[in-house]
């Protein structure tokens, strides 16, 4: 897998649960925020143009996720995003949430996303500009 795109990530007070650790469903929101950052800063085309102008969508169809270490309010974290595999009408993204100081990976996920025409919601081969 090529080098991963890295974006800093702030753990906010509103993200933690009563146990004082990051509430696990919020990881999936963080993955998507990093996915949008990857399009804009890594690829060079803002995600809203991909969906609204190009009419190409990437709905998640499968997720595998491992929670390795707790994340707490104020931890200096980063999210890493990489393309693991591109299929005919899907793409597998690799995500890691890691501590910026220690480098320890606290959460790792692979998310398979279909590539669809946003007008019909049917799978498509990614246009060359998207691929």
CSV table of N, CA and C in Angstrom, one decimal, residues 20-93:
chain,number,residue,atom,x,y,z
A,20,UNK,N,-15.0,8.2,30.1
A,20,UNK,CA,-13.9,9.1,29.8
A,20,UNK,C,-13.0,8.7,28.6
A,21,UNK,N,-13.6,7.8,27.8
A,21,UNK,CA,-12.8,7.4,26.6
A,21,UNK,C,-13.7,7.8,25.4
A,22,UNK,N,-13.0,7.8,24.3
A,22,UNK,CA,-13.7,8.2,23.0
A,22,UNK,C,-14.8,7.2,22.7
A,23,UNK,N,-16.0,7.7,22.5
A,23,UNK,CA,-17.2,6.9,22.3
A,23,UNK,C,-17.1,6.3,20.9
A,24,UNK,N,-17.1,4.9,20.9
A,24,UNK,CA,-16.7,4.2,19.7
A,24,UNK,C,-17.4,4.5,18.4
A,25,UNK,N,-18.7,4.9,18.3
A,25,UNK,CA,-19.3,5.3,17.0
A,25,UNK,C,-18.7,6.5,16.4
A,26,UNK,N,-18.1,7.4,17.3
A,26,UNK,CA,-17.5,8.6,16.8
A,26,UNK,C,-16.2,8.3,15.9
A,27,UNK,N,-15.6,7.1,16.1
A,27,UNK,CA,-14.5,6.8,15.2
A,27,UNK,C,-14.9,6.8,13.8
A,28,UNK,N,-16.1,6.3,13.5
A,28,UNK,CA,-16.6,6.2,12.1
A,28,UNK,C,-16.8,7.6,11.5
A,29,UNK,N,-17.3,8.6,12.3
A,29,UNK,CA,-17.4,10.0,11.9
A,29,UNK,C,-16.0,10.5,11.6
A,30,UNK,N,-15.0,10.2,12.5
A,30,UNK,CA,-13.6,10.7,12.3
A,30,UNK,C,-13.0,10.1,11.0
A,31,UNK,N,-13.3,8.9,10.7
A,31,UNK,CA,-12.8,8.3,9.5
A,31,UNK,C,-13.3,9.1,8.3
A,32,UNK,N,-14.6,9.4,8.3
A,32,UNK,CA,-15.2,10.1,7.2
A,32,UNK,C,-14.6,11.5,7.1
A,33,UNK,N,-14.4,12.2,8.2
A,33,UNK,CA,-13.8,13.5,8.1
A,33,UNK,C,-12.5,13.4,7.5
A,34,UNK,N,-11.7,12.5,7.9
A,34,UNK,CA,-10.3,12.3,7.3
A,34,UNK,C,-10.4,11.9,5.8
A,35,UNK,N,-11.5,11.2,5.4
A,35,UNK,CA,-11.7,10.8,4.0
A,35,UNK,C,-11.9,12.1,3.2
A,36,UNK,N,-12.7,13.0,3.8
A,36,UNK,CA,-13.0,14.3,3.1
A,36,UNK,C,-11.7,15.1,3.0
A,37,UNK,N,-10.9,15.1,4.1
A,37,UNK,CA,-9.6,15.8,4.1
A,37,UNK,C,-8.7,15.3,3.1
A,38,UNK,N,-8.7,14.0,2.9
A,38,UNK,CA,-7.8,13.3,1.9
A,38,UNK,C,-8.2,13.7,0.5
A,39,UNK,N,-9.4,13.8,0.2
A,39,UNK,CA,-9.8,14.3,-1.1
A,39,UNK,C,-9.3,15.7,-1.4
A,40,UNK,N,-9.6,16.6,-0.4
A,40,UNK,CA,-9.2,18.0,-0.6
A,40,UNK,C,-7.7,18.2,-0.5
A,41,UNK,N,-7.0,17.7,0.5
A,41,UNK,CA,-5.6,18.1,0.6
A,41,UNK,C,-4.7,17.0,0.1
A,42,UNK,N,-5.1,15.8,0.0
A,42,UNK,CA,-4.3,14.7,-0.5
A,42,UNK,C,-4.4,14.5,-2.0
A,43,UNK,N,-5.7,14.6,-2.5
A,43,UNK,CA,-5.9,14.4,-4.0
A,43,UNK,C,-6.0,15.7,-4.7
A,44,UNK,N,-6.5,16.7,-4.0
A,44,UNK,CA,-6.5,18.1,-4.6
A,44,UNK,C,-7.9,18.4,-5.2
A,45,UNK,N,-8.9,17.7,-4.8
A,45,UNK,CA,-10.3,18.0,-5.3
A,45,UNK,C,-11.2,17.9,-4.1
A,46,UNK,N,-11.9,18.9,-3.6
A,46,UNK,CA,-12.8,18.9,-2.5
A,46,UNK,C,-13.9,17.8,-2.7
A,47,UNK,N,-14.2,17.1,-1.6
A,47,UNK,CA,-15.2,16.0,-1.7
A,47,UNK,C,-16.5,16.5,-2.2
A,48,UNK,N,-16.9,17.7,-1.8
A,48,UNK,CA,-18.2,18.2,-2.2
A,48,UNK,C,-18.3,18.4,-3.7
A,49,UNK,N,-17.2,18.6,-4.4
A,49,UNK,CA,-17.2,18.6,-5.8
A,49,UNK,C,-17.3,17.2,-6.4
A,50,UNK,N,-16.7,16.3,-5.8
A,50,UNK,CA,-16.8,14.9,-6.2
A,50,UNK,C,-18.3,14.4,-6.2
A,51,UNK,N,-19.0,14.8,-5.1
A,51,UNK,CA,-20.4,14.3,-4.9
A,51,UNK,C,-21.4,15.2,-5.7
A,52,UNK,N,-21.2,16.5,-5.5
A,52,UNK,CA,-22.2,17.4,-6.1
A,52,UNK,C,-22.0,17.8,-7.6
A,53,UNK,N,-20.8,17.9,-8.0
A,53,UNK,CA,-20.5,18.2,-9.4
A,53,UNK,C,-20.3,17.0,-10.3
A,54,UNK,N,-19.3,16.1,-9.8
A,54,UNK,CA,-19.0,14.9,-10.5
A,54,UNK,C,-20.1,13.8,-10.4
A,55,UNK,N,-20.9,14.0,-9.3
A,55,UNK,CA,-22.0,13.0,-9.0
A,55,UNK,C,-21.5,11.6,-8.8
A,56,UNK,N,-20.4,11.5,-8.1
A,56,UNK,CA,-19.8,10.2,-7.8
A,56,UNK,C,-19.9,10.1,-6.2
A,57,UNK,N,-20.4,9.0,-5.8
A,57,UNK,CA,-20.5,8.7,-4.3
A,57,UNK,C,-19.8,7.5,-3.9
A,58,UNK,N,-19.5,7.4,-2.6
A,58,UNK,CA,-18.7,6.3,-2.1
A,58,UNK,C,-19.4,5.8,-0.8
A,59,UNK,N,-20.6,5.2,-0.9
A,59,UNK,CA,-21.2,4.6,0.3
A,59,UNK,C,-20.4,3.4,0.9
A,60,UNK,N,-20.3,3.4,2.2
A,60,UNK,CA,-19.7,2.2,2.8
A,60,UNK,C,-20.5,1.0,2.7
A,61,UNK,N,-19.9,-0.1,2.3
A,61,UNK,CA,-20.6,-1.4,2.2
A,61,UNK,C,-20.1,-2.5,3.1
A,62,UNK,N,-18.9,-2.2,3.7
A,62,UNK,CA,-18.3,-3.2,4.6
A,62,UNK,C,-17.3,-2.5,5.5
A,63,UNK,N,-17.3,-2.8,6.8
A,63,UNK,CA,-16.3,-2.2,7.7
A,63,UNK,C,-15.8,-3.3,8.6
A,64,UNK,N,-14.4,-3.3,8.8
A,64,UNK,CA,-13.8,-4.1,9.8
A,64,UNK,C,-13.0,-3.1,10.6
A,65,UNK,N,-13.1,-3.2,11.9
A,65,UNK,CA,-12.4,-2.2,12.8
A,65,UNK,C,-11.9,-2.9,14.1
A,66,UNK,N,-10.7,-2.6,14.4
A,66,UNK,CA,-10.1,-3.1,15.7
A,66,UNK,C,-9.8,-1.9,16.6
A,67,UNK,N,-10.2,-1.9,17.8
A,67,UNK,CA,-10.0,-0.9,18.8
A,67,UNK,C,-8.9,-1.5,19.7
A,68,UNK,N,-7.7,-0.9,19.6
A,68,UNK,CA,-6.5,-1.4,20.3
A,68,UNK,C,-6.2,-0.8,21.6
A,69,UNK,N,-6.4,0.5,21.7
A,69,UNK,CA,-6.0,1.3,22.9
A,69,UNK,C,-7.1,2.3,23.1
A,70,UNK,N,-7.4,2.7,24.3
A,70,UNK,CA,-8.4,3.8,24.5
A,70,UNK,C,-7.8,5.1,24.0
A,71,UNK,N,-8.7,6.0,23.6
A,71,UNK,CA,-8.4,7.4,23.3
A,71,UNK,C,-9.1,8.3,24.2
A,72,UNK,N,-8.5,9.2,24.8
A,72,UNK,CA,-9.1,10.1,25.8
A,72,UNK,C,-9.0,11.6,25.4
A,73,UNK,N,-9.9,12.4,26.0
A,73,UNK,CA,-10.0,13.8,25.8
A,73,UNK,C,-8.6,14.4,25.9
A,74,UNK,N,-8.2,15.2,24.8
A,74,UNK,CA,-7.0,15.9,24.8
A,74,UNK,C,-5.8,15.1,24.2
A,75,UNK,N,-6.0,13.8,23.9
A,75,UNK,CA,-4.9,13.1,23.3
A,75,UNK,C,-4.5,13.7,22.0
A,76,UNK,N,-3.2,13.9,21.7
A,76,UNK,CA,-2.8,14.4,20.4
A,76,UNK,C,-2.7,13.3,19.4
A,77,UNK,N,-3.7,13.2,18.6
A,77,UNK,CA,-3.9,12.1,17.6
A,77,UNK,C,-3.8,12.6,16.2
A,78,UNK,N,-3.7,11.6,15.3
A,78,UNK,CA,-3.7,11.8,13.9
A,78,UNK,C,-4.5,10.7,13.2
A,79,UNK,N,-5.1,11.0,12.1
A,79,UNK,CA,-5.7,9.9,11.3
A,79,UNK,C,-5.0,9.7,10.0
A,80,UNK,N,-4.7,8.5,9.7
A,80,UNK,CA,-4.0,8.1,8.5
A,80,UNK,C,-5.0,7.5,7.6
A,81,UNK,N,-5.0,7.8,6.3
A,81,UNK,CA,-5.9,7.3,5.3
A,81,UNK,C,-5.1,6.8,4.1
A,82,UNK,N,-5.4,5.6,3.7
A,82,UNK,CA,-4.7,5.0,2.5
A,82,UNK,C,-5.6,4.2,1.7
A,83,UNK,N,-5.3,4.1,0.4
A,83,UNK,CA,-6.1,3.2,-0.5
A,83,UNK,C,-5.4,1.8,-0.5
A,84,UNK,N,-6.1,0.8,0.0
A,84,UNK,CA,-5.5,-0.5,0.0
A,84,UNK,C,-5.7,-1.2,-1.3
A,85,UNK,N,-6.9,-1.1,-1.9
A,85,UNK,CA,-7.2,-1.8,-3.1
A,85,UNK,C,-8.3,-1.1,-3.9
A,86,UNK,N,-8.2,-1.0,-5.2
A,86,UNK,CA,-9.2,-0.4,-6.1
A,86,UNK,C,-9.7,-1.6,-6.9
A,87,UNK,N,-11.0,-1.8,-6.8
A,87,UNK,CA,-11.7,-2.8,-7.6
A,87,UNK,C,-12.4,-2.2,-8.8
A,88,UNK,N,-13.2,-3.0,-9.5
A,88,UNK,CA,-13.9,-2.4,-10.6
A,88,UNK,C,-14.9,-1.3,-10.3
A,89,UNK,N,-15.7,-1.6,-9.2
A,89,UNK,CA,-16.7,-0.6,-8.8
A,89,UNK,C,-16.7,-0.4,-7.3
A,90,UNK,N,-15.5,-0.6,-6.7
A,90,UNK,CA,-15.4,-0.4,-5.2
A,90,UNK,C,-13.9,-0.1,-4.9
A,91,UNK,N,-13.7,0.4,-3.7
A,91,UNK,CA,-12.3,0.7,-3.2
A,91,UNK,C,-12.3,0.4,-1.8
A,92,UNK,N,-11.2,-0.1,-1.3
A,92,UNK,CA,-11.0,-0.4,0.1
A,92,UNK,C,-10.0,0.6,0.6
A,93,UNK,N,-10.4,1.3,1.7
A,93,UNK,CA,-9.6,2.3,2.3
A,93,UNK,C,-9.1,1.7,3.7
